[in-house]
PDB file of C-alpha atoms in Angstrom:
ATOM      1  CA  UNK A   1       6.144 -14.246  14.513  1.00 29.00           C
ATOM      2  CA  UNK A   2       6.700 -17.622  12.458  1.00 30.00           C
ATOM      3  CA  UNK A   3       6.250 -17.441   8.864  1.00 31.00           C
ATOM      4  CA  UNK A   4       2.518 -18.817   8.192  1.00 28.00           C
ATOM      5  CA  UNK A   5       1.731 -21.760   6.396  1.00 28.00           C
ATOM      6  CA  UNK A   6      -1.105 -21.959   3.538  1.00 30.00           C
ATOM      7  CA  UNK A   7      -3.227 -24.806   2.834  1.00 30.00           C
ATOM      8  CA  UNK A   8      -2.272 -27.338   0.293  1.00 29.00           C
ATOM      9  CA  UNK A   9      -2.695 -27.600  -2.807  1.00 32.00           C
ATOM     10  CA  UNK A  10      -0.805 -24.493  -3.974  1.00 34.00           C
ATOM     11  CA  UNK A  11       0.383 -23.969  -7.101  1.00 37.00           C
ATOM     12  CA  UNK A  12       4.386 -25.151  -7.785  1.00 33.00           C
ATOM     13  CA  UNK A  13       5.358 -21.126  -8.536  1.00 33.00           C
ATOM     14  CA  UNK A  14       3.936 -19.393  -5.096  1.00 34.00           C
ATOM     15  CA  UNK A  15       6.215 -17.719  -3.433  1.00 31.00           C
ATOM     16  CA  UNK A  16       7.159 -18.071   0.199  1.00 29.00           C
ATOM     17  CA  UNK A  17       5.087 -16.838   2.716  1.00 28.00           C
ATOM     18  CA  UNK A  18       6.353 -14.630   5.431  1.00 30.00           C
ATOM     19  CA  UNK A  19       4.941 -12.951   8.171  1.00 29.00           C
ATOM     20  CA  UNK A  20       5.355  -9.086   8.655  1.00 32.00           C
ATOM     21  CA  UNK A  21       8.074  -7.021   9.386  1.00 36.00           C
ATOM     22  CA  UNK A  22       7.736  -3.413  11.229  1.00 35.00           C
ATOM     23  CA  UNK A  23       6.905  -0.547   8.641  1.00 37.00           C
ATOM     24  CA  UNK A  24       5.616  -2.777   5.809  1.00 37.00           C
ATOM     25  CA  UNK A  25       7.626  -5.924   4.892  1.00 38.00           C
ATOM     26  CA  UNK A  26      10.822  -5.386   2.556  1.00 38.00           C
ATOM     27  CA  UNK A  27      10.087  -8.305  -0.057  1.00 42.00           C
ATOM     28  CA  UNK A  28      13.510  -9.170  -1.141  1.00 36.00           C
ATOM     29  CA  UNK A  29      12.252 -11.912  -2.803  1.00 45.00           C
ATOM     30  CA  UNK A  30       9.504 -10.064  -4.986  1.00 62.00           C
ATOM     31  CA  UNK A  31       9.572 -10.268  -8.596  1.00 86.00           C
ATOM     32  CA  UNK A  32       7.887 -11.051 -11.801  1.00 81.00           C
ATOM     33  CA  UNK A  33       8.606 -14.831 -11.947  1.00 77.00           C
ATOM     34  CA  UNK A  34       5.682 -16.724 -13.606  1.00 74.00           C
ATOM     35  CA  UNK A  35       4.616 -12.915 -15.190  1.00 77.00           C
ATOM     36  CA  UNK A  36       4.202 -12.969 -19.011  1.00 76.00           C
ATOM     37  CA  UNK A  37       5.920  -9.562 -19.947  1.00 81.00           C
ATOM     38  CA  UNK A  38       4.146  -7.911 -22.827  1.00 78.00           C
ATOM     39  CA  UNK A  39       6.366  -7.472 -26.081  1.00 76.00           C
ATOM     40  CA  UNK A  40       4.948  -4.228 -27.855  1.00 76.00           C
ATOM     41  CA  UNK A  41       6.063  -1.116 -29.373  1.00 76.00           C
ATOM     42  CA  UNK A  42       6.173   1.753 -27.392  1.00 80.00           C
ATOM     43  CA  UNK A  43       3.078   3.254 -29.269  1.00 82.00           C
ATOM     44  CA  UNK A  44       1.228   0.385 -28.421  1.00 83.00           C
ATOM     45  CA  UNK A  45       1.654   0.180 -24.999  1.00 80.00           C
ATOM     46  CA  UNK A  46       1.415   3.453 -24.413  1.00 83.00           C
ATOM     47  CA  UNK A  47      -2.402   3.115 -26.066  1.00 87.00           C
ATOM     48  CA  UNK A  48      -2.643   0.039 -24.018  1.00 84.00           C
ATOM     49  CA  UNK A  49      -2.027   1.279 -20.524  1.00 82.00           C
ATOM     50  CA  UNK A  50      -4.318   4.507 -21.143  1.00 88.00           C
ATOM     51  CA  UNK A  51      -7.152   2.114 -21.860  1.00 89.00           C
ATOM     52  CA  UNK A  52      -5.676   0.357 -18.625  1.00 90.00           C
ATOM     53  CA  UNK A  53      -5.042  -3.086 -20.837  1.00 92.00           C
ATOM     54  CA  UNK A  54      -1.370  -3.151 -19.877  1.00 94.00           C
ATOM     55  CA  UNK A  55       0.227  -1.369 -16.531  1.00 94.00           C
ATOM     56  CA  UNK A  56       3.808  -1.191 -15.581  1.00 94.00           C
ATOM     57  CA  UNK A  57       4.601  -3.867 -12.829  1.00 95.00           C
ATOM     58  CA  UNK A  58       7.195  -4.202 -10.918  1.00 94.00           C
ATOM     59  CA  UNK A  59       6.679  -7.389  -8.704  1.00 92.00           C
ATOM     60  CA  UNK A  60       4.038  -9.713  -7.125  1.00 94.00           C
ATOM     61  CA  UNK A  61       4.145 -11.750  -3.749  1.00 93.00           C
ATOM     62  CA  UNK A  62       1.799 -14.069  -2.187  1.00 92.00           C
ATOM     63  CA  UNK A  63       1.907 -13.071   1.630  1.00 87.00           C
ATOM     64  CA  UNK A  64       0.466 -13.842   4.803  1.00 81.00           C
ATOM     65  CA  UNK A  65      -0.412 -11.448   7.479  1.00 78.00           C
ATOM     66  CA  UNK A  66       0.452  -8.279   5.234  1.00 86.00           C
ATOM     67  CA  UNK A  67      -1.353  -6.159   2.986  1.00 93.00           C
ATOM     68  CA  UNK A  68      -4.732  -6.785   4.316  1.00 96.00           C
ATOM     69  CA  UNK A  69      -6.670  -9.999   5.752  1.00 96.00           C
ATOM     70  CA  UNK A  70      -5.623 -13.424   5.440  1.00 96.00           C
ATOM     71  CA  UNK A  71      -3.177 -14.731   2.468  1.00 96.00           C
ATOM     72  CA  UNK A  72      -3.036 -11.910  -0.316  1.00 96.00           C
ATOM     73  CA  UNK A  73      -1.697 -11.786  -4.153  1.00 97.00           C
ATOM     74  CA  UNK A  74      -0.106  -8.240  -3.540  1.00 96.00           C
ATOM     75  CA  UNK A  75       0.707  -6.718  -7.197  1.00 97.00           C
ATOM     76  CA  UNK A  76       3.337  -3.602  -6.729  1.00 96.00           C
ATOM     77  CA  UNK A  77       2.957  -1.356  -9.812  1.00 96.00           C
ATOM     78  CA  UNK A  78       5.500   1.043 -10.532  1.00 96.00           C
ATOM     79  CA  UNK A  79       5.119   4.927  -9.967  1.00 96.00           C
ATOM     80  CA  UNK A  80       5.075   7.175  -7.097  1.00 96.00           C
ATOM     81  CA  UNK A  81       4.580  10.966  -6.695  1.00 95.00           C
ATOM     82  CA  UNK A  82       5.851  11.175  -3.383  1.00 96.00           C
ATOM     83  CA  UNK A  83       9.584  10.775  -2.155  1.00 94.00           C
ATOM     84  CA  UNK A  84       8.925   9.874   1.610  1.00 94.00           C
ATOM     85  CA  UNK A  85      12.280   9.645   2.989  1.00 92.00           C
ATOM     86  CA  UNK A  86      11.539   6.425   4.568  1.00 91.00           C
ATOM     87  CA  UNK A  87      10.583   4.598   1.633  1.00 90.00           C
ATOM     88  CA  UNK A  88      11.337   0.686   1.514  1.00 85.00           C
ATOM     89  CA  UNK A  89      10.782   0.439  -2.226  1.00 86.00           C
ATOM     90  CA  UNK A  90      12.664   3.442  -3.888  1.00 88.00           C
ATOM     91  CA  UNK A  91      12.929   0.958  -6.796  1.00 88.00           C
ATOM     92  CA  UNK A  92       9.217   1.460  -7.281  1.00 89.00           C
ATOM     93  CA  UNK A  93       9.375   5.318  -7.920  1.00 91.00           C
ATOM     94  CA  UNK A  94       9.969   5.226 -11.351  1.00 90.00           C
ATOM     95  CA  UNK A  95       7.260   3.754 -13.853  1.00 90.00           C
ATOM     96  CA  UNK A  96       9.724   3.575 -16.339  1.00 89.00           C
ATOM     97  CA  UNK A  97      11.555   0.560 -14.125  1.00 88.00           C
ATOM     98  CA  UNK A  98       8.754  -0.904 -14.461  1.00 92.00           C
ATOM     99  CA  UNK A  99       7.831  -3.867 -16.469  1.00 91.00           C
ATOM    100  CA  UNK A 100       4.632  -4.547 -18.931  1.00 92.00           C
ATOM    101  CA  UNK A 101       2.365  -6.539 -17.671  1.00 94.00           C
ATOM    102  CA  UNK A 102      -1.253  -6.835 -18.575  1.00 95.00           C
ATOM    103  CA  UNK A 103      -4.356  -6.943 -16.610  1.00 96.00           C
ATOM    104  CA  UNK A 104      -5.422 -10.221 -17.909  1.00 95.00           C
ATOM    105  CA  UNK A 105      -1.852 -11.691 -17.092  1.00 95.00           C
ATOM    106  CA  UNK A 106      -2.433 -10.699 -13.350  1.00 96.00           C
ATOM    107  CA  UNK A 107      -6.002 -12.055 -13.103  1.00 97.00           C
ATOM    108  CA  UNK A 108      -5.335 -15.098 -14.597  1.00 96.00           C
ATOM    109  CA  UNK A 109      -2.911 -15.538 -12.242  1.00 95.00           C
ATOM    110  CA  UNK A 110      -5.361 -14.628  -9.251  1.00 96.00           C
ATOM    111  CA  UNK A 111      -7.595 -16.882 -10.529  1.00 97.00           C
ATOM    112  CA  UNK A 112      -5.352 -19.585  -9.423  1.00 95.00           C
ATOM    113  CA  UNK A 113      -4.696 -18.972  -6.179  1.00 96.00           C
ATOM    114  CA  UNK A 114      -8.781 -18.780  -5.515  1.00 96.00           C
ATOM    115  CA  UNK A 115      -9.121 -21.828  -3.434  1.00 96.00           C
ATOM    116  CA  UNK A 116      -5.867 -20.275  -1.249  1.00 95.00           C
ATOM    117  CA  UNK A 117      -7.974 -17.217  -0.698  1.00 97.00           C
ATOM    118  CA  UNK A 118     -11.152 -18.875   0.005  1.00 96.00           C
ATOM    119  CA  UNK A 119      -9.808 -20.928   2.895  1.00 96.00           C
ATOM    120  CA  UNK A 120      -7.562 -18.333   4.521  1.00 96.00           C
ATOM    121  CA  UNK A 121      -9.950 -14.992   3.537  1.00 96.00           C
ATOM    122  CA  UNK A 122      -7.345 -13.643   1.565  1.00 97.00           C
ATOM    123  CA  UNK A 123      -7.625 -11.956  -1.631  1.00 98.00           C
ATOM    124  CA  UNK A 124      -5.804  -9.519  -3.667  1.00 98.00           C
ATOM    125  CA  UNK A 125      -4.141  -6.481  -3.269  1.00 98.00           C
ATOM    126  CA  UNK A 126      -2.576  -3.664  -5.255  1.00 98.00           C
ATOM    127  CA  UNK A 127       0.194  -1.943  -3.731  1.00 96.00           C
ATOM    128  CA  UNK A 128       2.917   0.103  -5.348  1.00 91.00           C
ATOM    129  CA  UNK A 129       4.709   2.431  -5.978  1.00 92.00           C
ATOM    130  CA  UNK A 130       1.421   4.583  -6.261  1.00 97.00           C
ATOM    131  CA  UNK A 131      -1.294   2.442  -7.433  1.00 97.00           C
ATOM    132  CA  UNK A 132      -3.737   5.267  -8.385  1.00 98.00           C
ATOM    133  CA  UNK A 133      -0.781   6.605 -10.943  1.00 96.00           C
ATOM    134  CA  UNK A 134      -2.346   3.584 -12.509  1.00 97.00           C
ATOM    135  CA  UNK A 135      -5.925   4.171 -12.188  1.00 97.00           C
ATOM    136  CA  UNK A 136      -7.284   2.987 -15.902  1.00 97.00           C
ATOM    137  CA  UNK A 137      -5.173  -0.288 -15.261  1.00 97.00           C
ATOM    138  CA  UNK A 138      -5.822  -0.900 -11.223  1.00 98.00           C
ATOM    139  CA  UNK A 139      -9.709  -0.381 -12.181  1.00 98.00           C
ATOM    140  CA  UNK A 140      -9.650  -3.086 -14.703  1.00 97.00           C
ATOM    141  CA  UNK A 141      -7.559  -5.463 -12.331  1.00 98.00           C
ATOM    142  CA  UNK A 142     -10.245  -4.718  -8.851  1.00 98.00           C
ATOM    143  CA  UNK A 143     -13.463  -5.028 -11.949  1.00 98.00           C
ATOM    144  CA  UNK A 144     -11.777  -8.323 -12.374  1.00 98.00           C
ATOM    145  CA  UNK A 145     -10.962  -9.563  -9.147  1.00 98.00           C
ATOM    146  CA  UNK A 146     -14.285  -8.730  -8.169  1.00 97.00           C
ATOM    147  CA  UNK A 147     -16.134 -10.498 -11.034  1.00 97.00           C
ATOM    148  CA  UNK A 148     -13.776 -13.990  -9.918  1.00 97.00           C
ATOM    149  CA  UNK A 149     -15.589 -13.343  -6.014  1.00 97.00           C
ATOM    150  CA  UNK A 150     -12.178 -11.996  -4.718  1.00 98.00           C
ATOM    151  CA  UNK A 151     -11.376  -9.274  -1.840  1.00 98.00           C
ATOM    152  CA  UNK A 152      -9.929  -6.416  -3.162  1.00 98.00           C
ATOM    153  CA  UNK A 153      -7.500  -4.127  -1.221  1.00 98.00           C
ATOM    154  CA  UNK A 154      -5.849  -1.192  -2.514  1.00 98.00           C
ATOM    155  CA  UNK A 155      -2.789   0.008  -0.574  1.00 98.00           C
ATOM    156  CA  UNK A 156      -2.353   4.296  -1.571  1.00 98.00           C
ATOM    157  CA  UNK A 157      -1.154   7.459   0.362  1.00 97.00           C
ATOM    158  CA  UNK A 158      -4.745   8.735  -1.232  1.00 98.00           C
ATOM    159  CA  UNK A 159      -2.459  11.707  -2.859  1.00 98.00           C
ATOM    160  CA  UNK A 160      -3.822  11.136  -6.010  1.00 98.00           C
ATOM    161  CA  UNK A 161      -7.521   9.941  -4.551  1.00 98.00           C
ATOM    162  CA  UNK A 162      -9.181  12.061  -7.508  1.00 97.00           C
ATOM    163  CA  UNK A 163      -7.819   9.198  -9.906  1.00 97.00           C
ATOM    164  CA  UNK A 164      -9.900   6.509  -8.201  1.00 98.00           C
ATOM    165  CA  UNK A 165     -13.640   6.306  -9.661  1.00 97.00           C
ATOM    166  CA  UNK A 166     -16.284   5.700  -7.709  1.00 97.00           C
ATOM    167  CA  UNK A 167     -16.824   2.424 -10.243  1.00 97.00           C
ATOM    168  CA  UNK A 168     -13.091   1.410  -8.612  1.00 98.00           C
ATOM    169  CA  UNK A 169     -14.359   1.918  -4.929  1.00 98.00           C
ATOM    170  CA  UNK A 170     -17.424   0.226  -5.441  1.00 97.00           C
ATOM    171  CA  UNK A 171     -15.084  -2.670  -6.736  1.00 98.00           C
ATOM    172  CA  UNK A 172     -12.708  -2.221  -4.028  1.00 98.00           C
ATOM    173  CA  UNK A 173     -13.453  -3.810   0.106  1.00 98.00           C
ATOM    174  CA  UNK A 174     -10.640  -2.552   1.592  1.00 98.00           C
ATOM    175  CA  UNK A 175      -8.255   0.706   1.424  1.00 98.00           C
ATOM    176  CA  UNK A 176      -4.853   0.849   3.364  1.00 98.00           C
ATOM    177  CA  UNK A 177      -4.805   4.135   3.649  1.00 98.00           C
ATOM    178  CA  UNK A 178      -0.836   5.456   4.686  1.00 98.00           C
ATOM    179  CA  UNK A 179      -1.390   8.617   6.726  1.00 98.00           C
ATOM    180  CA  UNK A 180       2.215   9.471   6.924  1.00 97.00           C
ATOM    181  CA  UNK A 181       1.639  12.674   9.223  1.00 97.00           C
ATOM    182  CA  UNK A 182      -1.303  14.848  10.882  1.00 97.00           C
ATOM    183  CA  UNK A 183       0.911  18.231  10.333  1.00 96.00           C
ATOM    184  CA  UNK A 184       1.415  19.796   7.338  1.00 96.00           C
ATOM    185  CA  UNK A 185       4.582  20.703   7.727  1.00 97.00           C
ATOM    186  CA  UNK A 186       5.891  17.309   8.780  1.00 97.00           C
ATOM    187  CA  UNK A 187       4.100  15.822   5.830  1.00 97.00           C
ATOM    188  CA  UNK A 188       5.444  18.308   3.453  1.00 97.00           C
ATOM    189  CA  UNK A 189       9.390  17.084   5.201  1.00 96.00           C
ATOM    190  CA  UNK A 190       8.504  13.391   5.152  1.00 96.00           C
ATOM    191  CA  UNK A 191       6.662  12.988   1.493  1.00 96.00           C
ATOM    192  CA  UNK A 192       7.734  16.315  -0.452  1.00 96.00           C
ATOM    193  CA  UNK A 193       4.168  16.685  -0.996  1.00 97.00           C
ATOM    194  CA  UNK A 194       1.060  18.249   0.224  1.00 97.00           C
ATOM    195  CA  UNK A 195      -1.099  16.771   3.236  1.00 98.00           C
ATOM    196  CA  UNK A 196      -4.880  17.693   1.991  1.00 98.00           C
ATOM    197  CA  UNK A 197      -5.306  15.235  -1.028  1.00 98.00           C
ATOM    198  CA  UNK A 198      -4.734  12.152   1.357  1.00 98.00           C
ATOM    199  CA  UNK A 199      -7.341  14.288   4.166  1.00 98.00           C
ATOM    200  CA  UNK A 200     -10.154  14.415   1.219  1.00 98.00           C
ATOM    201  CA  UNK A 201      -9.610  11.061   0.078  1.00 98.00           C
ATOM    202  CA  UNK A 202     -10.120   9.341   3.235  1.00 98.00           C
ATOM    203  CA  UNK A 203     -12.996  11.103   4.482  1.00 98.00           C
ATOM    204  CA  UNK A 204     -14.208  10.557   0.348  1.00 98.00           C
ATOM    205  CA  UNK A 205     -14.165   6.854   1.214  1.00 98.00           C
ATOM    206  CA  UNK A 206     -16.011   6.956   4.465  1.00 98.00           C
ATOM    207  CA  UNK A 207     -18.661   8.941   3.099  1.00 98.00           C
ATOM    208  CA  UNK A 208     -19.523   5.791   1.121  1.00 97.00           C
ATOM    209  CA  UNK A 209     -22.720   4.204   2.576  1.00 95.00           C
ATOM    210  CA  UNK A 210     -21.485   1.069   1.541  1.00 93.00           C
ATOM    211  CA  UNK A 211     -17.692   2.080   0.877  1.00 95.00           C
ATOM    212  CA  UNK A 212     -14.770   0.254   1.203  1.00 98.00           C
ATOM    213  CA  UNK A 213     -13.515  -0.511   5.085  1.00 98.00           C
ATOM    214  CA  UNK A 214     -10.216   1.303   5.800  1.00 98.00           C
ATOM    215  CA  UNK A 215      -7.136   0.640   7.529  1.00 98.00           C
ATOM    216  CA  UNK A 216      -4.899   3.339   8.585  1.00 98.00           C
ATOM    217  CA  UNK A 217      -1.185   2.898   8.036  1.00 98.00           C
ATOM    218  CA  UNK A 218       1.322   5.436  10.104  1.00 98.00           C
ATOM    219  CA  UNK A 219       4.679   4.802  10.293  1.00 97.00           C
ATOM    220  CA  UNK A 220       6.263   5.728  13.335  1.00 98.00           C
ATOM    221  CA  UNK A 221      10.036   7.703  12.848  1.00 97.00           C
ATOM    222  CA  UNK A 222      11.519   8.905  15.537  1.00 97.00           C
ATOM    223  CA  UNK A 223      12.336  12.581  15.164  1.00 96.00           C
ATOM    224  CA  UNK A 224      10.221  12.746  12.262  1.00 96.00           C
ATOM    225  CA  UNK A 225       6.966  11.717  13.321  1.00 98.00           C
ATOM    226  CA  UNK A 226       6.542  10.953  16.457  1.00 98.00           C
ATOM    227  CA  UNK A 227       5.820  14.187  18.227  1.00 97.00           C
ATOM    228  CA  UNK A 228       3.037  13.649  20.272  1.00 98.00           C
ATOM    229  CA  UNK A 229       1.007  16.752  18.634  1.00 98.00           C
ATOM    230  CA  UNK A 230       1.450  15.069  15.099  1.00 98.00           C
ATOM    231  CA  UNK A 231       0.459  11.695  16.409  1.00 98.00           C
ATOM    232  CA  UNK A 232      -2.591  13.857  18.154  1.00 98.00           C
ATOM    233  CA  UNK A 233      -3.491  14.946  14.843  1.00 98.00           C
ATOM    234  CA  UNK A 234      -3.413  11.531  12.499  1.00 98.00           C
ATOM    235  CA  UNK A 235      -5.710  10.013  15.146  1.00 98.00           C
ATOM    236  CA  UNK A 236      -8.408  12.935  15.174  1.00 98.00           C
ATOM    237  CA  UNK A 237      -8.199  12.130  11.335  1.00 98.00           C
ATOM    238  CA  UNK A 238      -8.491   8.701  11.728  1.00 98.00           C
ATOM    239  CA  UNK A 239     -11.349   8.978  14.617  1.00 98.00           C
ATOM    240  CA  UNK A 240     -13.021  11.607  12.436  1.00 98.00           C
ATOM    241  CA  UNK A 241     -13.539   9.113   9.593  1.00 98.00           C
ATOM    242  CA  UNK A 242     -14.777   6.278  12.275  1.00 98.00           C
ATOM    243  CA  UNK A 243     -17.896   9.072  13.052  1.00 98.00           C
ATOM    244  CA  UNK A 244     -18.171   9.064   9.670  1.00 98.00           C
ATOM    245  CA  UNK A 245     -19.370   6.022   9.165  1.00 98.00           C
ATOM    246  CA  UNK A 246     -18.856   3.486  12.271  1.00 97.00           C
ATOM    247  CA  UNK A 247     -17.151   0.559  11.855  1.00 97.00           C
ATOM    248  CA  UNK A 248     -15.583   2.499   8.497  1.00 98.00           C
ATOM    249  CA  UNK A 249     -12.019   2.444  10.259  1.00 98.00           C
ATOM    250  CA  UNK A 250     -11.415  -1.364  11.308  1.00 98.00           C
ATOM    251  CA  UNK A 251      -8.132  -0.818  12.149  1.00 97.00           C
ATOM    252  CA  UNK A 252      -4.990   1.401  12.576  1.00 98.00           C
ATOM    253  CA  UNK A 253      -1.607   0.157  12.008  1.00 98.00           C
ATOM    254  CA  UNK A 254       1.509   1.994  13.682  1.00 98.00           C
ATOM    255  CA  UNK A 255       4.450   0.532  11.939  1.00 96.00           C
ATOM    256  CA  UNK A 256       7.840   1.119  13.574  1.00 96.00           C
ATOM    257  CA  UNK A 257      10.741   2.356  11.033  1.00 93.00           C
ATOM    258  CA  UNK A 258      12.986   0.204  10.093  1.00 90.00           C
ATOM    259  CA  UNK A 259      16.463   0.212   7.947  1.00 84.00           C
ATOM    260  CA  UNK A 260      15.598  -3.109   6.502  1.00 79.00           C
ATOM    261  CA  UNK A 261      15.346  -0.649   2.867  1.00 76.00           C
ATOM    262  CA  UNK A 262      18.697   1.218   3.234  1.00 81.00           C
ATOM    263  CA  UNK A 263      20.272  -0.659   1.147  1.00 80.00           C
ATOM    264  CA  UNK A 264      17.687  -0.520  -2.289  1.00 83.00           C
ATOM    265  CA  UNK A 265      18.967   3.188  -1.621  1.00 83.00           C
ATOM    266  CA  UNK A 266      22.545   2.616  -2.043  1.00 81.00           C
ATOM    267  CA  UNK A 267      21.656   0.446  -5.086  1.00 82.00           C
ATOM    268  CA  UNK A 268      19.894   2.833  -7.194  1.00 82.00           C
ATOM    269  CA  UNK A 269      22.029   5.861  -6.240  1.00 82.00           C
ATOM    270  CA  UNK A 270      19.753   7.701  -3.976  1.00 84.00           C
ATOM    271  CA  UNK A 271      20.748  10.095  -0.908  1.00 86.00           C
ATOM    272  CA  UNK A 272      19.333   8.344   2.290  1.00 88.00           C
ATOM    273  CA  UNK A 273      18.516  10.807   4.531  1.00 91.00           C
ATOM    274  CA  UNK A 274      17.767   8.425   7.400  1.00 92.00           C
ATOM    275  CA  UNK A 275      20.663   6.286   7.992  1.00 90.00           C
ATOM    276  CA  UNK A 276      21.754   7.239  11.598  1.00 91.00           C
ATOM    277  CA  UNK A 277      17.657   6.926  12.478  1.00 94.00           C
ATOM    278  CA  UNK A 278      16.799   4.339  15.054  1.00 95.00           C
ATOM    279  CA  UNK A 279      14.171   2.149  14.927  1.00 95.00           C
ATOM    280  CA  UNK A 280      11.283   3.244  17.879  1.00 97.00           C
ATOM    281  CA  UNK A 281      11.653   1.702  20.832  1.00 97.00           C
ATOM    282  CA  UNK A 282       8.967  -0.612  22.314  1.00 97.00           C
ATOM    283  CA  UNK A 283       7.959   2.648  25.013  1.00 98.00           C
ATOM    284  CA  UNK A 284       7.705   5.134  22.097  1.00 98.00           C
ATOM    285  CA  UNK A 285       5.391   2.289  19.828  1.00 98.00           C
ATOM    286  CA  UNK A 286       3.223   1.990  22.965  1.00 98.00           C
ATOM    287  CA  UNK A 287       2.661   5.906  23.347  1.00 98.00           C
ATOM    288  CA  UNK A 288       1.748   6.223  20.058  1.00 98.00           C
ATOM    289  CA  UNK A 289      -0.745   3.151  19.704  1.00 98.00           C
ATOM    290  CA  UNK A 290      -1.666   4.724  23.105  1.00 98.00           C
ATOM    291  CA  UNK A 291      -2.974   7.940  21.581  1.00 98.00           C
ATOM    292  CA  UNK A 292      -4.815   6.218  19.459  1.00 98.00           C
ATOM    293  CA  UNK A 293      -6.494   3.475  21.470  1.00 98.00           C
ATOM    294  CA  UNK A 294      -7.472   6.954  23.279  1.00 98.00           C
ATOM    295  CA  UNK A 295      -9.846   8.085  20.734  1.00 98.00           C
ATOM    296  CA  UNK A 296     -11.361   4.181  20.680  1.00 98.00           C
ATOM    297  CA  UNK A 297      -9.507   2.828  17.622  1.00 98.00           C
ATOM    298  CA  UNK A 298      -8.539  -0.648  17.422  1.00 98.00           C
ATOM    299  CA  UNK A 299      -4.751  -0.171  17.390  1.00 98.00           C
ATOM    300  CA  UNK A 300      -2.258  -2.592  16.221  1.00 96.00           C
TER     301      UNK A 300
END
């Protein structure tokens, strides 16, 4: 796909625009260029980012065609609790790598791209990392968004779904929900972490009379998750939550694995477990967005 072009005018410090790659773009060029970093004592900011003032931030991109609907600000905010062993930003794990930024630094900088989002339906989202490690600092950035007339998106695993009020999700339209496995097992091997917080926040969301939409992310591995009785499983989830609420899941994503993040690996000293793992082939992606077309999900 050709990289998509926004509407002039845009502001002289946007970033490129590029359209998606398989299993969530790798944004080489992400950073915090055009970010104020806050200059305070660790006492401070430590104060700060419980009262969600100031968050640790490792990049922003304005993208096309990712992250949600039309052109999005995507924020990435440092701090994960899983280690899924197909990560593409390992250098988001840590929220000590991160950098402080505060919440008034990122909306002001939404603000400008307003007119962008309003032609294109874009808006913002926040992605990570983890964003809900976050939660004091991602509510005050969605309040915020929302008060400027923005779409929100927020882009979680749901493992920590308890952090996120139900003041957030009322501020939030969309959640990109990554269901990285319907077996336990395989989502124990894949995430070192337990399946049922990501279950209960999903199905918390389309409880919502009025929630946020969801998308469902699953990234297809071959010989890690692409048996078909795991596949089975994420779209039973994912069709559960659409009889929730119809119209609740607008989408599911199948995103073939890629090795387009081996080397952030390499350069922060981390074991990659995946390196002789091919990327799916185009019969295996069709199976898979097969089993879930099956259950009447709109399958990308």
């Amino acid at each position: 796909m050709a990289a998509i072009l926004i509407p002039s005018p845009l502001p002289a410090d946007a970033t490129r625009l590029e359209a998606p790659t398989a299993a969530g773009t790798v944004r080489a060029d992400a950073g915090l260029d055009g970010l104020a970093v806050a200059d305070v004592e660790r006492a401070e900011r430590l104060a700060a980012m419980r009262e969600g003032r100031l968050g640790s931030v490792h990049s922003w991109e304005l993208v096309t065609a990712v992250d949600g609907p039309g052109t999005r600000l995507t924020v990435f905010l440092s701090g994960c609790p899983l280690r899924c062993l197909y990560c593409h930003n390992p250098d988001t794990l840590a929220m000590k790598d991160g950098k402080p930024v505060s919440a008034d630094e990122i909306l002001a900088r939404v603000a400008r791209y307003r007119g962008v989002f309003a032609a294109t339906g874009g808006g913002l989202t926040l992605s990570g990392g983890e964003v809900l490690m976050q939660p004091a600092f991602a509510a005050r950035i969605l309040r915020g968004a929302k008060e400027l007339g923005i779409h929100t998106a927020l882009d979680t695993s749901g493992y920590l779904g308890a952090n996120a009020s139900d003041a957030m999700l009322d501020d939030t339209d969309l959640v990109l929900l990554d269901v990285k496995s319907g077996d336990r097992e395989t989502y124990q091997r894949v995430t070192g972490r337990e399946l049922e917080p990501t279950l209960a926040f999903g199905e918390r969301v389309a409880r919502r009379a009025d929630g946020p939409a969801l998308w469902i992310r699953f990234v297809l591995v071959p010989g890690l998750t692409d048996d078909v009785a795991n596949v089975e499983a994420v779209a039973r989830y994912a069709a559960f939550l659409e009889a929730i609420r119809p119209g609740a899941v607008a989408r599911v994503e199948v995103l073939p694995f890629h090795q387009m993040g081996r080397s952030k690996w390499e350069a922060i000293g981390r074991t990659y477990e995946l390196d002789d793992t091919p990327a799916p082939g185009v019969e295996l992606v069709d199976r898979v967005r097969g089993q879930f077309r099956a259950h009447g999900l709109t399958t990308y």
